[in-house]
Amino acid sequence: MCYTSCYIFSLDKQEDQAWVFSAQCAIQSNDFTRIEIDNCCVEDSDIKALFEILKKKNDKGKTLLEFVRDYKSCKKCKFIKIYDETTYCYSFSYSDSTYDSASVEPDKEIIQFFYKLADKYHNKVD
């Protein structure tokens, strides 16, 4: 059987305003064994660090959120996409049930941020 690696990171703001982190990935300090983190509370300093990254503008003068909002994709497509290659996707969901997403190459700083978060929180249990 073929095993396909899937790396997923998410940060969600809870009703009580706390941020929780979930991840499925492999990290170096865990000898690259897959780990799963589910709704682990995150320190405010980590959220501030993420927002500093998200505020940075790309070479076209847009922040990541602006880029994702402006991304044009086939939202009216009536078929299922099955990929035979590595794909990346950013998705921002909002409290009014709307969302923006884009299939684009990931920003290296964002990737490093999420791997560091996974390394920091993978042994913490709430």
PDB file of N, CA and C in Angstrom, residues 22-125:
ATOM      1  N   SER A  22      -3.883  22.993  15.734  1.00  0.00           N
ATOM      2  CA  SER A  22      -3.972  21.580  15.376  1.00  0.00           C
ATOM      3  C   SER A  22      -2.986  21.330  14.247  1.00  0.00           C
ATOM      4  N   ALA A  23      -2.407  20.142  14.221  1.00  0.00           N
ATOM      5  CA  ALA A  23      -1.437  19.817  13.177  1.00  0.00           C
ATOM      6  C   ALA A  23      -1.330  18.317  12.989  1.00  0.00           C
ATOM      7  N   GLN A  24      -0.999  17.941  11.776  1.00  0.00           N
ATOM      8  CA  GLN A  24      -0.592  16.582  11.426  1.00  0.00           C
ATOM      9  C   GLN A  24       0.653  16.759  10.579  1.00  0.00           C
ATOM     10  N   CYS A  25       1.779  16.312  11.091  1.00  0.00           N
ATOM     11  CA  CYS A  25       3.027  16.513  10.366  1.00  0.00           C
ATOM     12  C   CYS A  25       4.122  15.660  10.983  1.00  0.00           C
ATOM     13  N   ALA A  26       5.332  15.796  10.476  1.00  0.00           N
ATOM     14  CA  ALA A  26       6.517  15.172  11.057  1.00  0.00           C
ATOM     15  C   ALA A  26       7.485  16.294  11.392  1.00  0.00           C
ATOM     16  N   ILE A  27       8.103  16.206  12.567  1.00  0.00           N
ATOM     17  CA  ILE A  27       9.038  17.261  12.975  1.00  0.00           C
ATOM     18  C   ILE A  27      10.388  16.660  13.340  1.00  0.00           C
ATOM     19  N   GLN A  28      11.431  17.440  13.152  1.00  0.00           N
ATOM     20  CA  GLN A  28      12.797  16.978  13.356  1.00  0.00           C
ATOM     21  C   GLN A  28      13.041  16.512  14.784  1.00  0.00           C
ATOM     22  N   SER A  29      12.577  17.261  15.784  1.00  0.00           N
ATOM     23  CA  SER A  29      12.870  16.882  17.169  1.00  0.00           C
ATOM     24  C   SER A  29      12.152  15.606  17.585  1.00  0.00           C
ATOM     25  N   ASN A  30      11.267  15.115  16.740  1.00  0.00           N
ATOM     26  CA  ASN A  30      10.563  13.855  16.997  1.00  0.00           C
ATOM     27  C   ASN A  30      11.071  12.789  16.008  1.00  0.00           C
ATOM     28  N   ASP A  31      12.318  12.935  15.539  1.00  0.00           N
ATOM     29  CA  ASP A  31      12.939  12.038  14.560  1.00  0.00           C
ATOM     30  C   ASP A  31      12.080  11.855  13.312  1.00  0.00           C
ATOM     31  N   PHE A  32      11.373  12.896  12.946  1.00  0.00           N
ATOM     32  CA  PHE A  32      10.523  12.927  11.760  1.00  0.00           C
ATOM     33  C   PHE A  32       9.400  11.879  11.789  1.00  0.00           C
ATOM     34  N   THR A  33       9.044  11.440  12.997  1.00  0.00           N
ATOM     35  CA  THR A  33       7.880  10.574  13.140  1.00  0.00           C
ATOM     36  C   THR A  33       6.653  11.466  13.112  1.00  0.00           C
ATOM     37  N   ARG A  34       5.596  10.990  12.460  1.00  0.00           N
ATOM     38  CA  ARG A  34       4.377  11.799  12.362  1.00  0.00           C
ATOM     39  C   ARG A  34       3.797  12.067  13.743  1.00  0.00           C
ATOM     40  N   ILE A  35       3.332  13.291  13.914  1.00  0.00           N
ATOM     41  CA  ILE A  35       2.678  13.682  15.160  1.00  0.00           C
ATOM     42  C   ILE A  35       1.305  14.262  14.829  1.00  0.00           C
ATOM     43  N   GLU A  36       0.447  14.255  15.809  1.00  0.00           N
ATOM     44  CA  GLU A  36      -0.854  14.898  15.681  1.00  0.00           C
ATOM     45  C   GLU A  36      -1.076  15.752  16.913  1.00  0.00           C
ATOM     46  N   ILE A  37      -1.500  16.963  16.680  1.00  0.00           N
ATOM     47  CA  ILE A  37      -1.821  17.908  17.748  1.00  0.00           C
ATOM     48  C   ILE A  37      -3.263  18.314  17.511  1.00  0.00           C
ATOM     49  N   ASP A  38      -4.072  18.266  18.549  1.00  0.00           N
ATOM     50  CA  ASP A  38      -5.483  18.587  18.361  1.00  0.00           C
ATOM     51  C   ASP A  38      -5.923  19.647  19.371  1.00  0.00           C
ATOM     52  N   ASN A  39      -6.218  20.835  18.875  1.00  0.00           N
ATOM     53  CA  ASN A  39      -6.763  21.933  19.679  1.00  0.00           C
ATOM     54  C   ASN A  39      -5.947  22.240  20.929  1.00  0.00           C
ATOM     55  N   CYS A  40      -4.671  22.459  20.732  1.00  0.00           N
ATOM     56  CA  CYS A  40      -3.773  22.828  21.824  1.00  0.00           C
ATOM     57  C   CYS A  40      -3.776  24.355  21.963  1.00  0.00           C
ATOM     58  N   CYS A  41      -4.012  24.856  23.157  1.00  0.00           N
ATOM     59  CA  CYS A  41      -4.011  26.311  23.379  1.00  0.00           C
ATOM     60  C   CYS A  41      -2.635  26.887  23.072  1.00  0.00           C
ATOM     61  N   VAL A  42      -2.637  28.029  22.407  1.00  0.00           N
ATOM     62  CA  VAL A  42      -1.406  28.668  21.945  1.00  0.00           C
ATOM     63  C   VAL A  42      -1.196  29.972  22.712  1.00  0.00           C
ATOM     64  N   GLU A  43       0.062  30.253  23.013  1.00  0.00           N
ATOM     65  CA  GLU A  43       0.403  31.483  23.728  1.00  0.00           C
ATOM     66  C   GLU A  43       0.171  32.706  22.842  1.00  0.00           C
ATOM     67  N   ASP A  44      -0.182  33.819  23.464  1.00  0.00           N
ATOM     68  CA  ASP A  44      -0.417  35.063  22.727  1.00  0.00           C
ATOM     69  C   ASP A  44       0.798  35.487  21.912  1.00  0.00           C
ATOM     70  N   SER A  45       2.001  35.229  22.422  1.00  0.00           N
ATOM     71  CA  SER A  45       3.211  35.626  21.706  1.00  0.00           C
ATOM     72  C   SER A  45       3.326  34.904  20.358  1.00  0.00           C
ATOM     73  N   ASP A  46       2.838  33.669  20.290  1.00  0.00           N
ATOM     74  CA  ASP A  46       2.867  32.936  19.027  1.00  0.00           C
ATOM     75  C   ASP A  46       1.888  33.533  18.023  1.00  0.00           C
ATOM     76  N   ILE A  47       0.730  33.935  18.490  1.00  0.00           N
ATOM     77  CA  ILE A  47      -0.262  34.549  17.601  1.00  0.00           C
ATOM     78  C   ILE A  47       0.261  35.888  17.094  1.00  0.00           C
ATOM     79  N   LYS A  48       0.884  36.666  17.972  1.00  0.00           N
ATOM     80  CA  LYS A  48       1.459  37.943  17.554  1.00  0.00           C
ATOM     81  C   LYS A  48       2.531  37.731  16.498  1.00  0.00           C
ATOM     82  N   ALA A  49       3.349  36.696  16.656  1.00  0.00           N
ATOM     83  CA  ALA A  49       4.393  36.394  15.672  1.00  0.00           C
ATOM     84  C   ALA A  49       3.773  36.032  14.320  1.00  0.00           C
ATOM     85  N   LEU A  50       2.692  35.265  14.319  1.00  0.00           N
ATOM     86  CA  LEU A  50       2.021  34.923  13.070  1.00  0.00           C
ATOM     87  C   LEU A  50       1.475  36.171  12.383  1.00  0.00           C
ATOM     88  N   PHE A  51       0.826  37.046  13.150  1.00  0.00           N
ATOM     89  CA  PHE A  51       0.259  38.244  12.539  1.00  0.00           C
ATOM     90  C   PHE A  51       1.336  39.178  11.989  1.00  0.00           C
ATOM     91  N   GLU A  52       2.510  39.183  12.588  1.00  0.00           N
ATOM     92  CA  GLU A  52       3.618  39.965  12.034  1.00  0.00           C
ATOM     93  C   GLU A  52       4.011  39.409  10.661  1.00  0.00           C
ATOM     94  N   ILE A  53       4.025  38.081  10.523  1.00  0.00           N
ATOM     95  CA  ILE A  53       4.336  37.466   9.232  1.00  0.00           C
ATOM     96  C   ILE A  53       3.240  37.807   8.227  1.00  0.00           C
ATOM     97  N   LEU A  54       1.986  37.707   8.656  1.00  0.00           N
ATOM     98  CA  LEU A  54       0.861  37.954   7.749  1.00  0.00           C
ATOM     99  C   LEU A  54       0.766  39.410   7.296  1.00  0.00           C
ATOM    100  N   LYS A  55       1.340  40.329   8.059  1.00  0.00           N
ATOM    101  CA  LYS A  55       1.313  41.750   7.690  1.00  0.00           C
ATOM    102  C   LYS A  55       2.333  42.104   6.614  1.00  0.00           C
ATOM    103  N   LYS A  56       3.335  41.236   6.420  1.00  0.00           N
ATOM    104  CA  LYS A  56       4.381  41.529   5.443  1.00  0.00           C
ATOM    105  C   LYS A  56       3.818  41.479   4.034  1.00  0.00           C
ATOM    106  N   LYS A  57       4.302  42.368   3.210  1.00  0.00           N
ATOM    107  CA  LYS A  57       3.838  42.454   1.828  1.00  0.00           C
ATOM    108  C   LYS A  57       4.775  41.673   0.906  1.00  0.00           C
ATOM    109  N   ASN A  58       4.191  41.052  -0.119  1.00  0.00           N
ATOM    110  CA  ASN A  58       4.997  40.323  -1.089  1.00  0.00           C
ATOM    111  C   ASN A  58       5.571  41.287  -2.119  1.00  0.00           C
ATOM    112  N   ASP A  59       6.213  40.749  -3.149  1.00  0.00           N
ATOM    113  CA  ASP A  59       6.843  41.611  -4.156  1.00  0.00           C
ATOM    114  C   ASP A  59       5.832  42.383  -4.994  1.00  0.00           C
ATOM    115  N   LYS A  60       4.557  42.038  -4.895  1.00  0.00           N
ATOM    116  CA  LYS A  60       3.505  42.777  -5.597  1.00  0.00           C
ATOM    117  C   LYS A  60       2.772  43.741  -4.668  1.00  0.00           C
ATOM    118  N   GLY A  61       3.298  43.890  -3.445  1.00  0.00           N
ATOM    119  CA  GLY A  61       2.732  44.851  -2.505  1.00  0.00           C
ATOM    120  C   GLY A  61       1.483  44.377  -1.786  1.00  0.00           C
ATOM    121  N   LYS A  62       1.271  43.060  -1.738  1.00  0.00           N
ATOM    122  CA  LYS A  62       0.087  42.532  -1.064  1.00  0.00           C
ATOM    123  C   LYS A  62       0.488  41.647   0.109  1.00  0.00           C
ATOM    124  N   THR A  63      -0.329  41.681   1.152  1.00  0.00           N
ATOM    125  CA  THR A  63      -0.139  40.739   2.242  1.00  0.00           C
ATOM    126  C   THR A  63      -0.670  39.386   1.795  1.00  0.00           C
ATOM    127  N   LEU A  64      -0.364  38.325   2.539  1.00  0.00           N
ATOM    128  CA  LEU A  64      -0.852  36.996   2.181  1.00  0.00           C
ATOM    129  C   LEU A  64      -2.377  36.963   2.148  1.00  0.00           C
ATOM    130  N   LEU A  65      -3.019  37.577   3.114  1.00  0.00           N
ATOM    131  CA  LEU A  65      -4.483  37.598   3.149  1.00  0.00           C
ATOM    132  C   LEU A  65      -5.045  38.315   1.916  1.00  0.00           C
ATOM    133  N   GLU A  66      -4.454  39.440   1.538  1.00  0.00           N
ATOM    134  CA  GLU A  66      -4.906  40.162   0.340  1.00  0.00           C
ATOM    135  C   GLU A  66      -4.707  39.314  -0.915  1.00  0.00           C
ATOM    136  N   PHE A  67      -3.589  38.618  -0.984  1.00  0.00           N
ATOM    137  CA  PHE A  67      -3.320  37.761  -2.126  1.00  0.00           C
ATOM    138  C   PHE A  67      -4.361  36.645  -2.227  1.00  0.00           C
ATOM    139  N   VAL A  68      -4.653  35.996  -1.106  1.00  0.00           N
ATOM    140  CA  VAL A  68      -5.631  34.899  -1.099  1.00  0.00           C
ATOM    141  C   VAL A  68      -7.022  35.415  -1.449  1.00  0.00           C
ATOM    142  N   ARG A  69      -7.400  36.576  -0.912  1.00  0.00           N
ATOM    143  CA  ARG A  69      -8.718  37.155  -1.232  1.00  0.00           C
ATOM    144  C   ARG A  69      -8.856  37.451  -2.722  1.00  0.00           C
ATOM    145  N   ASP A  70      -7.760  37.868  -3.355  1.00  0.00           N
ATOM    146  CA  ASP A  70      -7.794  38.233  -4.770  1.00  0.00           C
ATOM    147  C   ASP A  70      -7.595  37.040  -5.708  1.00  0.00           C
ATOM    148  N   TYR A  71      -7.271  35.894  -5.153  1.00  0.00           N
ATOM    149  CA  TYR A  71      -6.980  34.715  -5.971  1.00  0.00           C
ATOM    150  C   TYR A  71      -8.219  34.292  -6.758  1.00  0.00           C
ATOM    151  N   LYS A  72      -8.041  34.102  -8.038  1.00  0.00           N
ATOM    152  CA  LYS A  72      -9.156  33.694  -8.888  1.00  0.00           C
ATOM    153  C   LYS A  72      -9.032  32.205  -9.168  1.00  0.00           C
ATOM    154  N   SER A  73     -10.033  31.467  -8.770  1.00  0.00           N
ATOM    155  CA  SER A  73     -10.047  30.037  -9.069  1.00  0.00           C
ATOM    156  C   SER A  73     -11.415  29.664  -9.612  1.00  0.00           C
ATOM    157  N   CYS A  74     -11.544  28.468 -10.018  1.00  0.00           N
ATOM    158  CA  CYS A  74     -12.787  28.001 -10.614  1.00  0.00           C
ATOM    159  C   CYS A  74     -13.746  27.555  -9.510  1.00  0.00           C
ATOM    160  N   LYS A  75     -14.414  28.507  -8.866  1.00  0.00           N
ATOM    161  CA  LYS A  75     -15.318  28.172  -7.769  1.00  0.00           C
ATOM    162  C   LYS A  75     -16.623  27.558  -8.255  1.00  0.00           C
ATOM    163  N   LYS A  76     -16.880  27.646  -9.574  1.00  0.00           N
ATOM    164  CA  LYS A  76     -18.111  27.073 -10.111  1.00  0.00           C
ATOM    165  C   LYS A  76     -17.869  25.717 -10.770  1.00  0.00           C
ATOM    166  N   CYS A  77     -16.665  25.181 -10.609  1.00  0.00           N
ATOM    167  CA  CYS A  77     -16.354  23.898 -11.230  1.00  0.00           C
ATOM    168  C   CYS A  77     -17.248  22.807 -10.656  1.00  0.00           C
ATOM    169  N   LYS A  78     -17.669  21.899 -11.525  1.00  0.00           N
ATOM    170  CA  LYS A  78     -18.568  20.829 -11.095  1.00  0.00           C
ATOM    171  C   LYS A  78     -17.863  19.490 -11.223  1.00  0.00           C
ATOM    172  N   PHE A  79     -16.643  19.430 -10.760  1.00  0.00           N
ATOM    173  CA  PHE A  79     -15.907  18.174 -10.787  1.00  0.00           C
ATOM    174  C   PHE A  79     -14.998  18.127  -9.570  1.00  0.00           C
ATOM    175  N   ILE A  80     -14.493  16.956  -9.291  1.00  0.00           N
ATOM    176  CA  ILE A  80     -13.586  16.764  -8.166  1.00  0.00           C
ATOM    177  C   ILE A  80     -12.160  16.793  -8.693  1.00  0.00           C
ATOM    178  N   LYS A  81     -11.313  17.541  -8.016  1.00  0.00           N
ATOM    179  CA  LYS A  81      -9.913  17.612  -8.421  1.00  0.00           C
ATOM    180  C   LYS A  81      -9.139  16.528  -7.673  1.00  0.00           C
ATOM    181  N   ILE A  82      -8.429  15.706  -8.405  1.00  0.00           N
ATOM    182  CA  ILE A  82      -7.573  14.688  -7.804  1.00  0.00           C
ATOM    183  C   ILE A  82      -6.159  14.998  -8.267  1.00  0.00           C
ATOM    184  N   TYR A  83      -5.294  15.265  -7.311  1.00  0.00           N
ATOM    185  CA  TYR A  83      -3.938  15.681  -7.632  1.00  0.00           C
ATOM    186  C   TYR A  83      -2.982  14.496  -7.561  1.00  0.00           C
ATOM    187  N   ASP A  84      -2.042  14.455  -8.478  1.00  0.00           N
ATOM    188  CA  ASP A  84      -1.017  13.437  -8.484  1.00  0.00           C
ATOM    189  C   ASP A  84       0.343  14.097  -8.233  1.00  0.00           C
ATOM    190  N   GLU A  85       0.310  15.149  -7.462  1.00  0.00           N
ATOM    191  CA  GLU A  85       1.517  15.889  -7.133  1.00  0.00           C
ATOM    192  C   GLU A  85       1.283  16.639  -5.835  1.00  0.00           C
ATOM    193  N   THR A  86       2.353  17.145  -5.275  1.00  0.00           N
ATOM    194  CA  THR A  86       2.234  17.925  -4.054  1.00  0.00           C
ATOM    195  C   THR A  86       1.484  19.219  -4.348  1.00  0.00           C
ATOM    196  N   THR A  87       0.509  19.528  -3.524  1.00  0.00           N
ATOM    197  CA  THR A  87      -0.242  20.772  -3.673  1.00  0.00           C
ATOM    198  C   THR A  87      -0.267  21.497  -2.338  1.00  0.00           C
ATOM    199  N   TYR A  88      -0.436  22.797  -2.403  1.00  0.00           N
ATOM    200  CA  TYR A  88      -0.487  23.627  -1.215  1.00  0.00           C
ATOM    201  C   TYR A  88      -1.718  24.506  -1.286  1.00  0.00           C
ATOM    202  N   CYS A  89      -2.280  24.789  -0.133  1.00  0.00           N
ATOM    203  CA  CYS A  89      -3.474  25.630  -0.127  1.00  0.00           C
ATOM    204  C   CYS A  89      -3.489  26.469   1.140  1.00  0.00           C
ATOM    205  N   TYR A  90      -3.795  27.741   0.983  1.00  0.00           N
ATOM    206  CA  TYR A  90      -4.077  28.614   2.122  1.00  0.00           C
ATOM    207  C   TYR A  90      -5.579  28.774   2.195  1.00  0.00           C
ATOM    208  N   SER A  91      -6.105  28.786   3.397  1.00  0.00           N
ATOM    209  CA  SER A  91      -7.539  28.990   3.555  1.00  0.00           C
ATOM    210  C   SER A  91      -7.777  29.828   4.800  1.00  0.00           C
ATOM    211  N   PHE A  92      -8.587  30.862   4.656  1.00  0.00           N
ATOM    212  CA  PHE A  92      -8.975  31.711   5.768  1.00  0.00           C
ATOM    213  C   PHE A  92     -10.486  31.610   5.912  1.00  0.00           C
ATOM    214  N   SER A  93     -10.961  31.161   7.067  1.00  0.00           N
ATOM    215  CA  SER A  93     -12.398  31.073   7.335  1.00  0.00           C
ATOM    216  C   SER A  93     -12.769  32.167   8.317  1.00  0.00           C
ATOM    217  N   TYR A  94     -13.943  32.757   8.104  1.00  0.00           N
ATOM    218  CA  TYR A  94     -14.369  33.879   8.924  1.00  0.00           C
ATOM    219  C   TYR A  94     -15.607  33.521   9.735  1.00  0.00           C
ATOM    220  N   SER A  95     -15.872  34.304  10.767  1.00  0.00           N
ATOM    221  CA  SER A  95     -16.990  34.015  11.668  1.00  0.00           C
ATOM    222  C   SER A  95     -18.357  34.092  10.995  1.00  0.00           C
ATOM    223  N   ASP A  96     -18.454  34.753   9.847  1.00  0.00           N
ATOM    224  CA  ASP A  96     -19.738  34.828   9.130  1.00  0.00           C
ATOM    225  C   ASP A  96     -19.909  33.657   8.149  1.00  0.00           C
ATOM    226  N   SER A  97     -19.098  32.627   8.294  1.00  0.00           N
ATOM    227  CA  SER A  97     -19.136  31.397   7.485  1.00  0.00           C
ATOM    228  C   SER A  97     -18.604  31.564   6.064  1.00  0.00           C
ATOM    229  N   THR A  98     -18.019  32.696   5.740  1.00  0.00           N
ATOM    230  CA  THR A  98     -17.387  32.855   4.443  1.00  0.00           C
ATOM    231  C   THR A  98     -15.925  32.429   4.563  1.00  0.00           C
ATOM    232  N   TYR A  99     -15.301  32.228   3.420  1.00  0.00           N
ATOM    233  CA  TYR A  99     -13.891  31.857   3.435  1.00  0.00           C
ATOM    234  C   TYR A  99     -13.222  32.296   2.136  1.00  0.00           C
ATOM    235  N   ASP A 100     -11.918  32.384   2.202  1.00  0.00           N
ATOM    236  CA  ASP A 100     -11.088  32.642   1.035  1.00  0.00           C
ATOM    237  C   ASP A 100     -10.027  31.553   1.011  1.00  0.00           C
ATOM    238  N   SER A 101      -9.716  31.041  -0.166  1.00  0.00           N
ATOM    239  CA  SER A 101      -8.656  30.046  -0.263  1.00  0.00           C
ATOM    240  C   SER A 101      -7.938  30.199  -1.589  1.00  0.00           C
ATOM    241  N   ALA A 102      -6.709  29.696  -1.622  1.00  0.00           N
ATOM    242  CA  ALA A 102      -5.895  29.770  -2.834  1.00  0.00           C
ATOM    243  C   ALA A 102      -4.919  28.603  -2.852  1.00  0.00           C
ATOM    244  N   SER A 103      -4.799  27.987  -3.991  1.00  0.00           N
ATOM    245  CA  SER A 103      -3.809  26.928  -4.192  1.00  0.00           C
ATOM    246  C   SER A 103      -2.560  27.577  -4.771  1.00  0.00           C
ATOM    247  N   VAL A 104      -1.606  27.839  -3.915  1.00  0.00           N
ATOM    248  CA  VAL A 104      -0.381  28.529  -4.327  1.00  0.00           C
ATOM    249  C   VAL A 104       0.809  27.956  -3.571  1.00  0.00           C
ATOM    250  N   GLU A 105       1.985  28.223  -4.075  1.00  0.00           N
ATOM    251  CA  GLU A 105       3.196  27.805  -3.374  1.00  0.00           C
ATOM    252  C   GLU A 105       3.253  28.469  -1.999  1.00  0.00           C
ATOM    253  N   PRO A 106       3.630  27.733  -0.972  1.00  0.00           N
ATOM    254  CA  PRO A 106       3.647  28.307   0.375  1.00  0.00           C
ATOM    255  C   PRO A 106       4.815  29.251   0.600  1.00  0.00           C
ATOM    256  N   ASP A 107       4.597  30.199   1.473  1.00  0.00           N
ATOM    257  CA  ASP A 107       5.623  31.135   1.897  1.00  0.00           C
ATOM    258  C   ASP A 107       6.546  30.414   2.882  1.00  0.00           C
ATOM    259  N   LYS A 108       7.847  30.476   2.663  1.00  0.00           N
ATOM    260  CA  LYS A 108       8.798  29.756   3.524  1.00  0.00           C
ATOM    261  C   LYS A 108       8.713  30.189   4.979  1.00  0.00           C
ATOM    262  N   GLU A 109       8.459  31.471   5.210  1.00  0.00           N
ATOM    263  CA  GLU A 109       8.373  31.965   6.590  1.00  0.00           C
ATOM    264  C   GLU A 109       7.150  31.384   7.304  1.00  0.00           C
ATOM    265  N   ILE A 110       6.040  31.237   6.591  1.00  0.00           N
ATOM    266  CA  ILE A 110       4.836  30.634   7.174  1.00  0.00           C
ATOM    267  C   ILE A 110       5.089  29.166   7.490  1.00  0.00           C
ATOM    268  N   ILE A 111       5.721  28.459   6.554  1.00  0.00           N
ATOM    269  CA  ILE A 111       6.021  27.042   6.777  1.00  0.00           C
ATOM    270  C   ILE A 111       6.887  26.886   8.019  1.00  0.00           C
ATOM    271  N   GLN A 112       7.964  27.654   8.111  1.00  0.00           N
ATOM    272  CA  GLN A 112       8.846  27.582   9.273  1.00  0.00           C
ATOM    273  C   GLN A 112       8.093  27.896  10.558  1.00  0.00           C
ATOM    274  N   PHE A 113       7.215  28.899  10.512  1.00  0.00           N
ATOM    275  CA  PHE A 113       6.430  29.266  11.689  1.00  0.00           C
ATOM    276  C   PHE A 113       5.601  28.069  12.177  1.00  0.00           C
ATOM    277  N   PHE A 114       4.877  27.425  11.271  1.00  0.00           N
ATOM    278  CA  PHE A 114       4.013  26.324  11.682  1.00  0.00           C
ATOM    279  C   PHE A 114       4.803  25.098  12.151  1.00  0.00           C
ATOM    280  N   TYR A 115       5.930  24.805  11.527  1.00  0.00           N
ATOM    281  CA  TYR A 115       6.745  23.698  12.012  1.00  0.00           C
ATOM    282  C   TYR A 115       7.311  23.990  13.407  1.00  0.00           C
ATOM    283  N   LYS A 116       7.716  25.232  13.637  1.00  0.00           N
ATOM    284  CA  LYS A 116       8.198  25.608  14.978  1.00  0.00           C
ATOM    285  C   LYS A 116       7.076  25.478  16.007  1.00  0.00           C
ATOM    286  N   LEU A 117       5.862  25.879  15.631  1.00  0.00           N
ATOM    287  CA  LEU A 117       4.714  25.746  16.522  1.00  0.00           C
ATOM    288  C   LEU A 117       4.456  24.272  16.837  1.00  0.00           C
ATOM    289  N   ALA A 118       4.507  23.420  15.821  1.00  0.00           N
ATOM    290  CA  ALA A 118       4.294  21.985  16.031  1.00  0.00           C
ATOM    291  C   ALA A 118       5.369  21.417  16.951  1.00  0.00           C
ATOM    292  N   ASP A 119       6.610  21.851  16.751  1.00  0.00           N
ATOM    293  CA  ASP A 119       7.704  21.381  17.607  1.00  0.00           C
ATOM    294  C   ASP A 119       7.496  21.840  19.052  1.00  0.00           C
ATOM    295  N   LYS A 120       7.040  23.061  19.208  1.00  0.00           N
ATOM    296  CA  LYS A 120       6.833  23.632  20.549  1.00  0.00           C
ATOM    297  C   LYS A 120       5.690  22.945  21.301  1.00  0.00           C
ATOM    298  N   TYR A 121       4.610  22.609  20.601  1.00  0.00           N
ATOM    299  CA  TYR A 121       3.402  22.133  21.281  1.00  0.00           C
ATOM    300  C   TYR A 121       3.135  20.642  21.172  1.00  0.00           C
ATOM    301  N   HIS A 122       3.988  19.876  20.496  1.00  0.00           N
ATOM    302  CA  HIS A 122       3.637  18.474  20.272  1.00  0.00           C
ATOM    303  C   HIS A 122       3.625  17.616  21.529  1.00  0.00           C
ATOM    304  N   ASN A 123       4.277  18.024  22.583  1.00  0.00           N
ATOM    305  CA  ASN A 123       4.243  17.258  23.834  1.00  0.00           C
ATOM    306  C   ASN A 123       3.286  17.822  24.877  1.00  0.00           C
ATOM    307  N   LYS A 124       2.626  18.918  24.555  1.00  0.00           N
ATOM    308  CA  LYS A 124       1.721  19.542  25.517  1.00  0.00           C
ATOM    309  C   LYS A 124       0.323  18.960  25.388  1.00  0.00           C
ATOM    310  N   VAL A 125      -0.267  18.654  26.512  1.00  0.00           N
ATOM    311  CA  VAL A 125      -1.631  18.105  26.524  1.00  0.00           C
ATOM    312  C   VAL A 125      -2.495  19.014  27.355  1.00  0.00           C
TER     313      VAL A 125
END
